Amino acid sequence: MNNMLHWIKYLGLCFVVWVFGSTASFAQMNDYNVIEVCNKGDVLLEYAVFATKTDYWAGDRAEASAWYKIKPGKCENVNPGTYRGVSVGFRQKGRNGVWGNPVYNVRNTDRRMKGRFETNVMCLPGNKRFEETGSLGAVRSKILPPCKEGHHEFRMSFYIQPNDVFSKITLKPDKNDPMLPWPGEPVISQEQRLRNRSVSILDASCRDHYTLFDEDALQRLCTCPSRKIVENHQDVVYLIEFSISNGDEFHEAIKVVNKNNLEKYSMECLLEDD
């Protein structure tokens, strides 16, 4: 009888060890809710996240943050903490060197991003580091459209719930991928394009006169006065451009503008804040 009791206790202990060992081993698969995204393309990926989790004691929590990097050939965990669900969006440079916001359609994502715990669009600043953490409701109110001034609508690609399974997504970004310009900008009119072109011509001619390498100084001495001339003297801008195209230097070409105005513009530009 004693031997039987001994064997029963021994088998029971082995079962407990097996159960706890198996549970611990399974939990270790994804203890920190890792969501790995791999960049198999040849361009840098930057991304933003909206991460959420249910907390029965403190209430539902969330974090919205940007910008993080995934270099070509590298993989990164896009979960900024131990969150239980993460919406992810990306930006990258196109073939013209301009940042854009693509949307990657990925299989096996969890839902259509229209619920409380995910989003298909965030309001974000163009390039600045961004982070909001707190209750789910408070964070959502700050990142959902309509966007405040200086923030733009950024489209998310997918939503993932790790659920103790190691999630791994492979993307292959390309410079030719379809994407919206980032940050969102209003359409420039043909008139404004012509004015921008004129400012560039005057600015370049002015810079030829200096041997400075200080960009801030060149902005004040050339770019700013050129912009003011184009804005306020459209009637003579063509004459200035024609004179420059015929070889006259900037300071010779702008003599068709009243000298008092030129002095005023120069002083305003020198006193302008960064």
PDB file of N, CA and C in Angstrom, residues 101-145:
ATOM      1  N   ASN A 101       2.758  57.851 -48.224  1.00  0.00           N
ATOM      2  CA  ASN A 101       2.067  56.995 -47.260  1.00  0.00           C
ATOM      3  C   ASN A 101       1.382  55.847 -48.021  1.00  0.00           C
ATOM      4  N   PRO A 102       2.054  54.677 -48.149  1.00  0.00           N
ATOM      5  CA  PRO A 102       1.441  53.531 -48.829  1.00  0.00           C
ATOM      6  C   PRO A 102       0.542  52.759 -47.871  1.00  0.00           C
ATOM      7  N   VAL A 103      -0.303  51.912 -48.430  1.00  0.00           N
ATOM      8  CA  VAL A 103      -1.089  50.983 -47.616  1.00  0.00           C
ATOM      9  C   VAL A 103      -0.777  49.572 -48.092  1.00  0.00           C
ATOM     10  N   TYR A 104      -0.262  48.736 -47.192  1.00  0.00           N
ATOM     11  CA  TYR A 104       0.072  47.357 -47.510  1.00  0.00           C
ATOM     12  C   TYR A 104      -1.068  46.438 -47.062  1.00  0.00           C
ATOM     13  N   ASN A 105      -1.618  45.698 -47.996  1.00  0.00           N
ATOM     14  CA  ASN A 105      -2.670  44.731 -47.689  1.00  0.00           C
ATOM     15  C   ASN A 105      -2.019  43.401 -47.336  1.00  0.00           C
ATOM     16  N   VAL A 106      -2.191  43.000 -46.087  1.00  0.00           N
ATOM     17  CA  VAL A 106      -1.500  41.820 -45.569  1.00  0.00           C
ATOM     18  C   VAL A 106      -2.524  40.750 -45.189  1.00  0.00           C
ATOM     19  N   ARG A 107      -2.267  39.508 -45.592  1.00  0.00           N
ATOM     20  CA  ARG A 107      -3.152  38.407 -45.217  1.00  0.00           C
ATOM     21  C   ARG A 107      -3.059  38.118 -43.726  1.00  0.00           C
ATOM     22  N   ASN A 108      -4.112  37.506 -43.222  1.00  0.00           N
ATOM     23  CA  ASN A 108      -4.152  37.016 -41.835  1.00  0.00           C
ATOM     24  C   ASN A 108      -4.098  38.126 -40.794  1.00  0.00           C
ATOM     25  N   THR A 109      -4.466  39.354 -41.185  1.00  0.00           N
ATOM     26  CA  THR A 109      -4.632  40.385 -40.172  1.00  0.00           C
ATOM     27  C   THR A 109      -5.983  40.170 -39.505  1.00  0.00           C
ATOM     28  N   ASP A 110      -6.220  40.875 -38.380  1.00  0.00           N
ATOM     29  CA  ASP A 110      -7.312  40.454 -37.527  1.00  0.00           C
ATOM     30  C   ASP A 110      -8.686  41.055 -37.817  1.00  0.00           C
ATOM     31  N   ARG A 111      -8.734  42.295 -38.301  1.00  0.00           N
ATOM     32  CA  ARG A 111     -10.038  42.860 -38.604  1.00  0.00           C
ATOM     33  C   ARG A 111      -9.895  44.098 -39.470  1.00  0.00           C
ATOM     34  N   ARG A 112     -10.994  44.789 -39.748  1.00  0.00           N
ATOM     35  CA  ARG A 112     -10.994  45.872 -40.725  1.00  0.00           C
ATOM     36  C   ARG A 112     -10.678  47.236 -40.134  1.00  0.00           C
ATOM     37  N   MET A 113     -10.263  47.270 -38.880  1.00  0.00           N
ATOM     38  CA  MET A 113      -9.785  48.487 -38.227  1.00  0.00           C
ATOM     39  C   MET A 113     -10.866  49.567 -38.086  1.00  0.00           C
ATOM     40  N   LYS A 114     -12.072  49.143 -37.750  1.00  0.00           N
ATOM     41  CA  LYS A 114     -13.139  50.126 -37.546  1.00  0.00           C
ATOM     42  C   LYS A 114     -13.743  50.034 -36.147  1.00  0.00           C
ATOM     43  N   GLY A 115     -13.091  49.313 -35.245  1.00  0.00           N
ATOM     44  CA  GLY A 115     -13.618  49.171 -33.893  1.00  0.00           C
ATOM     45  C   GLY A 115     -12.950  50.115 -32.912  1.00  0.00           C
ATOM     46  N   ARG A 116     -13.214  49.922 -31.636  1.00  0.00           N
ATOM     47  CA  ARG A 116     -12.649  50.780 -30.586  1.00  0.00           C
ATOM     48  C   ARG A 116     -11.155  50.576 -30.439  1.00  0.00           C
ATOM     49  N   PHE A 117     -10.695  49.348 -30.657  1.00  0.00           N
ATOM     50  CA  PHE A 117      -9.308  49.013 -30.342  1.00  0.00           C
ATOM     51  C   PHE A 117      -8.361  49.116 -31.537  1.00  0.00           C
ATOM     52  N   GLU A 118      -8.861  49.549 -32.675  1.00  0.00           N
ATOM     53  CA  GLU A 118      -7.995  49.719 -33.839  1.00  0.00           C
ATOM     54  C   GLU A 118      -8.464  50.922 -34.640  1.00  0.00           C
ATOM     55  N   THR A 119      -7.652  51.356 -35.579  1.00  0.00           N
ATOM     56  CA  THR A 119      -8.033  52.495 -36.415  1.00  0.00           C
ATOM     57  C   THR A 119      -7.405  52.353 -37.801  1.00  0.00           C
ATOM     58  N   ASN A 120      -8.105  52.847 -38.821  1.00  0.00           N
ATOM     59  CA  ASN A 120      -7.535  52.824 -40.169  1.00  0.00           C
ATOM     60  C   ASN A 120      -6.952  54.171 -40.573  1.00  0.00           C
ATOM     61  N   VAL A 121      -7.002  55.160 -39.677  1.00  0.00           N
ATOM     62  CA  VAL A 121      -6.380  56.451 -39.956  1.00  0.00           C
ATOM     63  C   VAL A 121      -6.021  57.131 -38.639  1.00  0.00           C
ATOM     64  N   MET A 122      -4.873  57.817 -38.622  1.00  0.00           N
ATOM     65  CA  MET A 122      -4.430  58.591 -37.462  1.00  0.00           C
ATOM     66  C   MET A 122      -4.097  60.014 -37.904  1.00  0.00           C
ATOM     67  N   CYS A 123      -4.237  60.961 -36.996  1.00  0.00           N
ATOM     68  CA  CYS A 123      -3.790  62.331 -37.239  1.00  0.00           C
ATOM     69  C   CYS A 123      -2.372  62.473 -36.674  1.00  0.00           C
ATOM     70  N   LEU A 124      -1.413  62.776 -37.552  1.00  0.00           N
ATOM     71  CA  LEU A 124      -0.014  62.831 -37.134  1.00  0.00           C
ATOM     72  C   LEU A 124       0.676  64.067 -37.694  1.00  0.00           C
ATOM     73  N   PRO A 125       1.712  64.573 -36.985  1.00  0.00           N
ATOM     74  CA  PRO A 125       2.532  65.649 -37.542  1.00  0.00           C
ATOM     75  C   PRO A 125       3.389  65.105 -38.676  1.00  0.00           C
ATOM     76  N   GLY A 126       3.842  65.985 -39.564  1.00  0.00           N
ATOM     77  CA  GLY A 126       4.586  65.543 -40.738  1.00  0.00           C
ATOM     78  C   GLY A 126       5.831  64.753 -40.436  1.00  0.00           C
ATOM     79  N   ASN A 127       6.733  65.289 -39.603  1.00  0.00           N
ATOM     80  CA  ASN A 127       8.022  64.635 -39.387  1.00  0.00           C
ATOM     81  C   ASN A 127       8.408  64.520 -37.918  1.00  0.00           C
ATOM     82  N   LYS A 128       7.714  65.224 -37.052  1.00  0.00           N
ATOM     83  CA  LYS A 128       8.107  65.281 -35.650  1.00  0.00           C
ATOM     84  C   LYS A 128       7.789  63.983 -34.917  1.00  0.00           C
ATOM     85  N   ARG A 129       8.602  63.688 -33.916  1.00  0.00           N
ATOM     86  CA  ARG A 129       8.334  62.563 -33.026  1.00  0.00           C
ATOM     87  C   ARG A 129       7.001  62.801 -32.332  1.00  0.00           C
ATOM     88  N   PHE A 130       6.185  61.760 -32.201  1.00  0.00           N
ATOM     89  CA  PHE A 130       4.834  61.906 -31.656  1.00  0.00           C
ATOM     90  C   PHE A 130       4.546  60.777 -30.688  1.00  0.00           C
ATOM     91  N   GLU A 131       3.946  61.107 -29.545  1.00  0.00           N
ATOM     92  CA  GLU A 131       3.552  60.060 -28.594  1.00  0.00           C
ATOM     93  C   GLU A 131       2.421  60.556 -27.708  1.00  0.00           C
ATOM     94  N   GLU A 132       1.377  59.754 -27.616  1.00  0.00           N
ATOM     95  CA  GLU A 132       0.263  59.992 -26.705  1.00  0.00           C
ATOM     96  C   GLU A 132      -0.047  58.675 -26.001  1.00  0.00           C
ATOM     97  N   THR A 133      -0.081  58.691 -24.679  1.00  0.00           N
ATOM     98  CA  THR A 133      -0.442  57.499 -23.922  1.00  0.00           C
ATOM     99  C   THR A 133      -1.489  57.870 -22.883  1.00  0.00           C
ATOM    100  N   GLY A 134      -2.310  56.887 -22.508  1.00  0.00           N
ATOM    101  CA  GLY A 134      -3.327  57.144 -21.498  1.00  0.00           C
ATOM    102  C   GLY A 134      -4.509  56.223 -21.681  1.00  0.00           C
ATOM    103  N   SER A 135      -5.683  56.673 -21.280  1.00  0.00           N
ATOM    104  CA  SER A 135      -6.884  55.863 -21.448  1.00  0.00           C
ATOM    105  C   SER A 135      -7.220  55.762 -22.931  1.00  0.00           C
ATOM    106  N   LEU A 136      -7.883  54.689 -23.307  1.00  0.00           N
ATOM    107  CA  LEU A 136      -8.229  54.465 -24.712  1.00  0.00           C
ATOM    108  C   LEU A 136      -9.035  55.629 -25.267  1.00  0.00           C
ATOM    109  N   GLY A 137     -10.031  56.103 -24.508  1.00  0.00           N
ATOM    110  CA  GLY A 137     -10.870  57.196 -24.979  1.00  0.00           C
ATOM    111  C   GLY A 137     -10.102  58.483 -25.189  1.00  0.00           C
ATOM    112  N   ALA A 138      -9.195  58.808 -24.248  1.00  0.00           N
ATOM    113  CA  ALA A 138      -8.430  60.053 -24.335  1.00  0.00           C
ATOM    114  C   ALA A 138      -7.490  60.040 -25.527  1.00  0.00           C
ATOM    115  N   VAL A 139      -6.800  58.906 -25.750  1.00  0.00           N
ATOM    116  CA  VAL A 139      -5.862  58.818 -26.870  1.00  0.00           C
ATOM    117  C   VAL A 139      -6.612  58.851 -28.200  1.00  0.00           C
ATOM    118  N   ARG A 140      -7.725  58.123 -28.278  1.00  0.00           N
ATOM    119  CA  ARG A 140      -8.515  58.121 -29.517  1.00  0.00           C
ATOM    120  C   ARG A 140      -8.983  59.523 -29.875  1.00  0.00           C
ATOM    121  N   SER A 141      -9.383  60.289 -28.892  1.00  0.00           N
ATOM    122  CA  SER A 141      -9.890  61.642 -29.171  1.00  0.00           C
ATOM    123  C   SER A 141      -8.809  62.553 -29.741  1.00  0.00           C
ATOM    124  N   LYS A 142      -7.531  62.230 -29.468  1.00  0.00           N
ATOM    125  CA  LYS A 142      -6.428  63.067 -29.941  1.00  0.00           C
ATOM    126  C   LYS A 142      -5.894  62.651 -31.313  1.00  0.00           C
ATOM    127  N   ILE A 143      -6.154  61.398 -31.713  1.00  0.00           N
ATOM    128  CA  ILE A 143      -5.535  60.930 -32.959  1.00  0.00           C
ATOM    129  C   ILE A 143      -6.532  60.679 -34.089  1.00  0.00           C
ATOM    130  N   LEU A 144      -7.840  60.763 -33.809  1.00  0.00           N
ATOM    131  CA  LEU A 144      -8.813  60.517 -34.865  1.00  0.00           C
ATOM    132  C   LEU A 144      -9.239  61.826 -35.529  1.00  0.00           C
ATOM    133  N   PRO A 145      -9.537  61.810 -36.841  1.00  0.00           N
ATOM    134  CA  PRO A 145      -9.992  63.017 -37.542  1.00  0.00           C
ATOM    135  C   PRO A 145     -11.298  63.536 -36.931  1.00  0.00           C
TER     136      PRO A 145
END
